[in-house]
CSV table of C-alpha atoms and ligand atoms in Angstrom, one decimal:
chain,number,residue,atom,x,y,z
A,5,MET,CA,25.1,0.6,15.0
A,6,ARG,CA,21.7,0.5,16.8
A,7,MET,CA,19.1,1.7,14.4
A,8,VAL,CA,15.4,1.8,14.0
A,9,LEU,CA,13.9,1.7,10.5
A,10,PHE,CA,10.7,3.6,10.7
A,11,GLY,CA,7.8,4.0,8.2
A,12,PRO,CA,4.3,2.8,7.4
A,13,PRO,CA,3.7,-0.8,6.2
A,14,GLY,CA,4.9,-1.0,2.6
A,15,ALA,CA,7.4,1.8,2.9
A,16,GLY,CA,10.2,-0.5,1.9
A,17,LYS,CA,11.7,-1.1,5.3
A,18,GLY,CA,12.3,-4.8,4.7
A,19,THR,CA,13.9,-4.2,1.3
A,20,GLN,CA,16.3,-1.6,2.6
A,21,ALA,CA,17.0,-3.5,5.8
A,22,SER,CA,18.8,-6.4,3.9
A,23,SER,CA,21.4,-4.1,2.4
A,24,LEU,CA,21.8,-2.0,5.5
A,25,SER,CA,22.3,-5.0,7.7
A,26,GLN,CA,25.1,-6.2,5.4
A,27,LYS,CA,26.6,-2.8,5.2
A,28,PHE,CA,26.8,-2.4,9.0
A,29,GLY,CA,27.3,-6.1,9.8
A,30,VAL,CA,24.4,-6.2,12.3
A,31,PRO,CA,21.3,-8.4,12.2
A,32,HIS,CA,18.0,-7.3,10.7
A,33,LEU,CA,15.3,-7.8,13.4
A,34,SER,CA,11.9,-7.6,11.8
A,35,THR,CA,9.2,-8.2,14.4
A,36,GLY,CA,6.7,-9.0,11.6
A,37,ASP,CA,9.0,-11.8,10.4
A,38,MET,CA,9.5,-13.0,14.0
A,39,LEU,CA,5.8,-13.2,14.6
A,40,ARG,CA,5.2,-15.0,11.3
A,41,ALA,CA,7.9,-17.5,12.2
A,42,ALA,CA,6.3,-17.9,15.7
A,43,ARG,CA,2.9,-18.6,14.1
A,44,LYS,CA,4.3,-21.1,11.7
A,45,ALA,CA,6.0,-22.9,14.6
A,46,GLY,CA,2.8,-22.7,16.7
A,47,THR,CA,4.4,-21.1,19.7
A,48,ALA,CA,2.4,-19.4,22.4
A,49,VAL,CA,3.4,-16.0,21.1
A,50,GLY,CA,2.5,-17.0,17.6
A,51,GLN,CA,-1.0,-18.1,18.7
A,52,LYS,CA,-1.5,-15.0,20.7
A,53,ALA,CA,-0.5,-12.8,17.7
A,54,ALA,CA,-2.4,-14.4,14.9
A,55,SER,CA,-5.8,-12.7,15.2
A,56,PHE,CA,-4.3,-9.3,15.8
A,57,MET,CA,-2.1,-9.7,12.7
A,58,ASP,CA,-4.8,-10.9,10.4
A,59,GLY,CA,-7.1,-8.0,11.4
A,60,GLY,CA,-4.3,-5.5,10.8
A,61,LYS,CA,-4.2,-4.6,14.5
A,62,LEU,CA,-1.1,-4.3,16.8
A,63,VAL,CA,-0.1,-7.2,18.9
A,64,PRO,CA,-0.2,-6.1,22.6
A,65,ASP,CA,2.9,-4.2,23.9
A,66,ASP,CA,3.8,-6.6,26.6
A,67,VAL,CA,4.1,-9.5,24.1
A,68,MET,CA,6.2,-7.4,21.7
A,69,VAL,CA,8.5,-6.0,24.4
A,70,GLY,CA,9.1,-9.6,25.6
A,71,VAL,CA,9.9,-10.7,22.0
A,72,ILE,CA,12.5,-7.9,21.4
A,73,GLU,CA,14.0,-8.1,24.9
A,74,GLU,CA,14.8,-11.7,24.4
A,75,ARG,CA,16.1,-11.2,20.9
A,76,ILE,CA,18.5,-8.3,21.5
A,77,ARG,CA,20.1,-10.2,24.4
A,78,LEU,CA,21.5,-12.8,21.9
A,79,PRO,CA,25.2,-12.6,21.1
A,80,ASP,CA,24.7,-11.5,17.5
A,81,CYS,CA,23.3,-8.2,18.7
A,82,THR,CA,26.5,-7.3,20.7
A,83,ARG,CA,27.6,-4.9,17.9
A,84,GLY,CA,24.1,-3.6,17.3
A,85,PHE,CA,21.0,-4.3,15.3
A,86,LEU,CA,18.6,-2.9,12.8
A,87,LEU,CA,15.0,-2.8,14.1
A,88,ASP,CA,12.3,-3.1,11.5
A,89,GLY,CA,8.7,-2.8,12.8
A,90,PHE,CA,9.6,-2.1,16.4
A,91,PRO,CA,8.9,0.2,18.3
A,92,ARG,CA,5.3,0.8,17.0
A,93,THR,CA,3.8,2.5,20.1
A,94,ILE,CA,5.0,5.0,22.7
A,95,PRO,CA,5.2,2.3,25.5
A,96,GLN,CA,7.3,0.1,23.1
A,97,ALA,CA,9.7,3.0,22.5
A,98,GLU,CA,10.0,3.7,26.2
A,99,ALA,CA,10.6,0.0,26.9
A,100,LEU,CA,13.3,0.0,24.2
A,101,ASN,CA,15.1,3.0,25.8
A,102,ARG,CA,15.0,1.3,29.2
A,103,MET,CA,16.3,-2.0,27.8
A,104,LEU,CA,19.2,-0.2,26.1
A,105,ALA,CA,19.9,2.1,29.1
A,106,ASN,CA,20.2,-1.0,31.4
A,107,HIS,CA,23.2,-2.0,29.3
A,108,GLY,CA,24.6,1.5,29.0
A,109,GLN,CA,23.5,1.7,25.4
A,110,LYS,CA,21.3,4.0,23.2
A,111,LEU,CA,20.0,4.3,19.7
A,112,ASP,CA,22.3,5.8,17.1
A,113,ALA,CA,19.7,6.7,14.5
A,114,VAL,CA,16.1,6.4,13.5
A,115,LEU,CA,15.6,6.3,9.7
A,116,SER,CA,12.2,7.2,8.5
A,117,LEU,CA,11.1,6.2,5.0
A,118,GLU,CA,8.5,8.6,3.8
A,119,VAL,CA,5.7,7.3,1.5
A,120,SER,CA,2.2,8.5,0.9
A,121,ASP,CA,-0.8,6.4,2.0
A,122,GLY,CA,-2.0,5.9,-1.6
A,123,LEU,CA,1.3,4.4,-2.6
A,124,VAL,CA,1.4,2.1,0.4
A,125,VAL,CA,-2.0,0.7,-0.4
A,126,ASP,CA,-0.9,0.1,-4.1
A,127,ARG,CA,2.4,-1.5,-3.0
A,128,LEU,CA,0.9,-3.9,-0.4
A,129,ALA,CA,-2.1,-4.9,-2.5
A,130,GLY,CA,0.2,-6.1,-5.3
A,131,ARG,CA,2.9,-7.6,-3.0
A,132,TRP,CA,4.0,-11.2,-3.2
A,133,THR,CA,6.3,-12.6,-0.6
A,134,CYS,CA,8.7,-15.6,-0.5
A,135,PRO,CA,7.8,-17.7,2.6
A,136,VAL,CA,11.3,-19.0,2.7
A,137,CYS,CA,13.6,-16.0,2.4
A,138,GLN,CA,11.0,-13.2,2.9
A,139,ALA,CA,12.0,-11.5,-0.4
A,140,THR,CA,9.2,-9.4,-1.7
A,141,TYR,CA,7.9,-8.7,-5.2
A,142,HIS,CA,5.2,-6.6,-6.8
A,143,LYS,CA,2.9,-7.8,-9.5
A,144,VAL,CA,3.5,-4.7,-11.6
A,145,THR,CA,6.6,-2.9,-10.4
A,146,LEU,CA,8.9,-5.8,-9.4
A,147,PRO,CA,7.6,-9.1,-10.9
A,148,PRO,CA,9.6,-12.2,-10.3
A,149,LYS,CA,11.5,-13.6,-13.4
A,150,LEU,CA,9.3,-16.7,-13.4
A,151,SER,CA,5.7,-16.0,-12.5
A,152,GLY,CA,4.8,-17.0,-9.0
A,153,LYS,CA,8.3,-18.2,-8.0
A,154,CYS,CA,11.0,-16.6,-5.9
A,155,ASP,CA,14.1,-15.5,-8.0
A,156,LYS,CA,16.4,-16.5,-5.1
A,157,ASP,CA,15.2,-19.9,-4.1
A,158,GLY,CA,12.4,-20.9,-6.5
A,159,ALA,CA,9.8,-21.2,-3.7
A,160,GLU,CA,6.2,-20.6,-4.5
A,161,LEU,CA,5.3,-16.9,-3.7
A,162,ILE,CA,2.4,-16.2,-1.3
A,163,GLN,CA,0.3,-13.2,-0.6
A,164,ARG,CA,0.5,-12.4,3.1
A,165,SER,CA,-2.7,-13.0,5.1
A,166,ASP,CA,-2.7,-9.3,6.2
A,167,ASP,CA,-2.1,-7.9,2.6
A,168,THR,CA,-5.9,-7.9,2.0
A,169,GLU,CA,-7.5,-4.5,1.1
A,170,THR,CA,-9.3,-4.3,4.5
A,171,ALA,CA,-6.3,-5.3,6.6
A,172,ILE,CA,-4.1,-2.9,4.6
A,173,ARG,CA,-6.4,0.0,5.3
A,174,LYS,CA,-6.5,-0.9,9.0
A,175,ARG,CA,-2.7,-1.2,9.2
A,176,VAL,CA,-2.3,2.3,7.6
A,177,GLU,CA,-4.9,3.8,10.1
A,178,VAL,CA,-3.1,2.1,13.0
A,179,PHE,CA,0.2,3.4,11.8
A,180,HIS,CA,-1.1,7.0,11.8
A,181,GLU,CA,-2.8,6.7,15.2
A,182,GLN,CA,-0.2,4.8,17.2
A,183,THR,CA,3.2,4.8,15.4
A,184,ASP,CA,3.5,8.1,13.6
A,185,PRO,CA,3.6,10.1,16.9
A,186,LEU,CA,7.0,8.4,17.7
A,187,LYS,CA,8.5,10.4,14.9
A,188,GLU,CA,8.2,13.7,16.8
A,189,ILE,CA,9.7,12.0,19.8
A,190,TYR,CA,12.7,10.8,17.9
A,191,ARG,CA,13.0,14.1,16.1
A,192,SER,CA,13.2,16.0,19.4
A,193,GLU,CA,15.9,13.6,20.5
A,194,GLY,CA,17.9,14.5,17.4
A,195,LEU,CA,17.8,10.9,16.1
A,196,LEU,CA,15.4,11.2,13.2
A,197,LYS,CA,16.7,11.1,9.6
A,198,SER,CA,13.9,11.3,7.0
A,199,VAL,CA,14.3,9.9,3.5
A,200,ASP,CA,12.0,9.9,0.5
A,201,GLY,CA,10.9,6.3,0.1
A,202,VAL,CA,9.5,6.8,-3.4
A,203,GLY,CA,11.6,5.3,-6.2
A,204,THR,CA,13.5,2.2,-7.0
A,205,PRO,CA,15.2,0.2,-4.2
A,206,GLY,CA,18.6,1.5,-5.5
A,207,GLU,CA,17.5,5.1,-5.5
A,208,VAL,CA,16.2,4.9,-2.0
A,209,GLU,CA,19.4,3.1,-0.9
A,210,GLU,CA,21.5,5.9,-2.2
A,211,ARG,CA,19.4,8.5,-0.3
A,212,ILE,CA,19.8,6.5,2.8
A,213,ARG,CA,23.5,6.3,2.3
A,214,GLN,CA,23.6,10.1,2.0
A,215,ALA,CA,21.3,10.7,5.0
A,216,LEU,CA,23.5,8.5,7.2
A,217,GLY,CA,26.7,9.9,5.8
A,218,ALA,CA,27.8,6.3,5.2
B,307,AMP,P1,5.0,-6.1,9.6
B,307,AMP,O1,5.5,-7.3,8.9
B,307,AMP,O2,6.0,-5.3,10.2
B,307,AMP,O3,4.1,-5.3,8.7
B,307,AMP,O4,4.1,-6.7,10.8
B,307,AMP,C1,3.0,-7.5,10.5
B,307,AMP,C2,2.0,-7.5,11.7
B,307,AMP,O5,2.7,-8.0,12.9
B,307,AMP,C3,1.5,-6.1,12.1
B,307,AMP,O6,0.4,-5.6,11.4
B,307,AMP,C4,1.2,-6.3,13.6
B,307,AMP,O7,-0.1,-7.1,13.7
B,307,AMP,C5,2.3,-7.3,14.1
B,307,AMP,N1,3.4,-6.5,14.6
B,307,AMP,C6,4.7,-6.5,14.1
B,307,AMP,N2,5.5,-5.7,14.8
B,307,AMP,C7,4.7,-5.2,15.8
B,307,AMP,C8,4.9,-4.4,16.9
B,307,AMP,N3,6.1,-3.8,17.2
B,307,AMP,N4,3.9,-4.1,17.8
B,307,AMP,C9,2.7,-4.7,17.6
B,307,AMP,N5,2.4,-5.5,16.5
B,307,AMP,C10,3.4,-5.8,15.7
């Protein structure tokens, strides 16, 4: 299964990706998580990406295509992958098609999580993330059992450096300008499955299951 999870920041892609990746037995490849790990490790890619990320802007296409090209060549991707946060521009989508075609492969589905801009801003502004396992919480709708601590590993939760009001607004604007147009391309290729992303994670998971016929 080679699938793209598509949707604005805060649509719930990361939350749904965990269960989908288990269901299909393929790795969850989040470019945002990869870049955050690269920043933490102080790699050249991480250093290049930092200022773009904090400003809510996109990291240049050549950097991102390099990151994904290297990642999907690893053996755990032989049976497929779940892309979360890539592609985000038309050149990235074209590069992905080329990479796959070079190996006689293609995408099986693009799952679009539909959420309004207002809800995205509310979700991201109240989001707390575990820096260890990347689990996400929300101060009102999904608080951790113990205030400020991850339910899974007890780590101190953090607010992402790009989950500030200004960066969130920029990220939503960038999504509409540069990423949303990909939806029409994937629709015309017959790959797009749209799912209402409003509801509890369980409700959205059920809609995804129906949309994929899985
Ligand atoms: P995310 O965790 O998916 O919201 O990504 C966080 C940030 O990482 C984005 O706001 C971008 O700055 C950067 N980023 C992640 N994926 C990409 C991509 N495919 N293209 C460009 N920038 C990206």
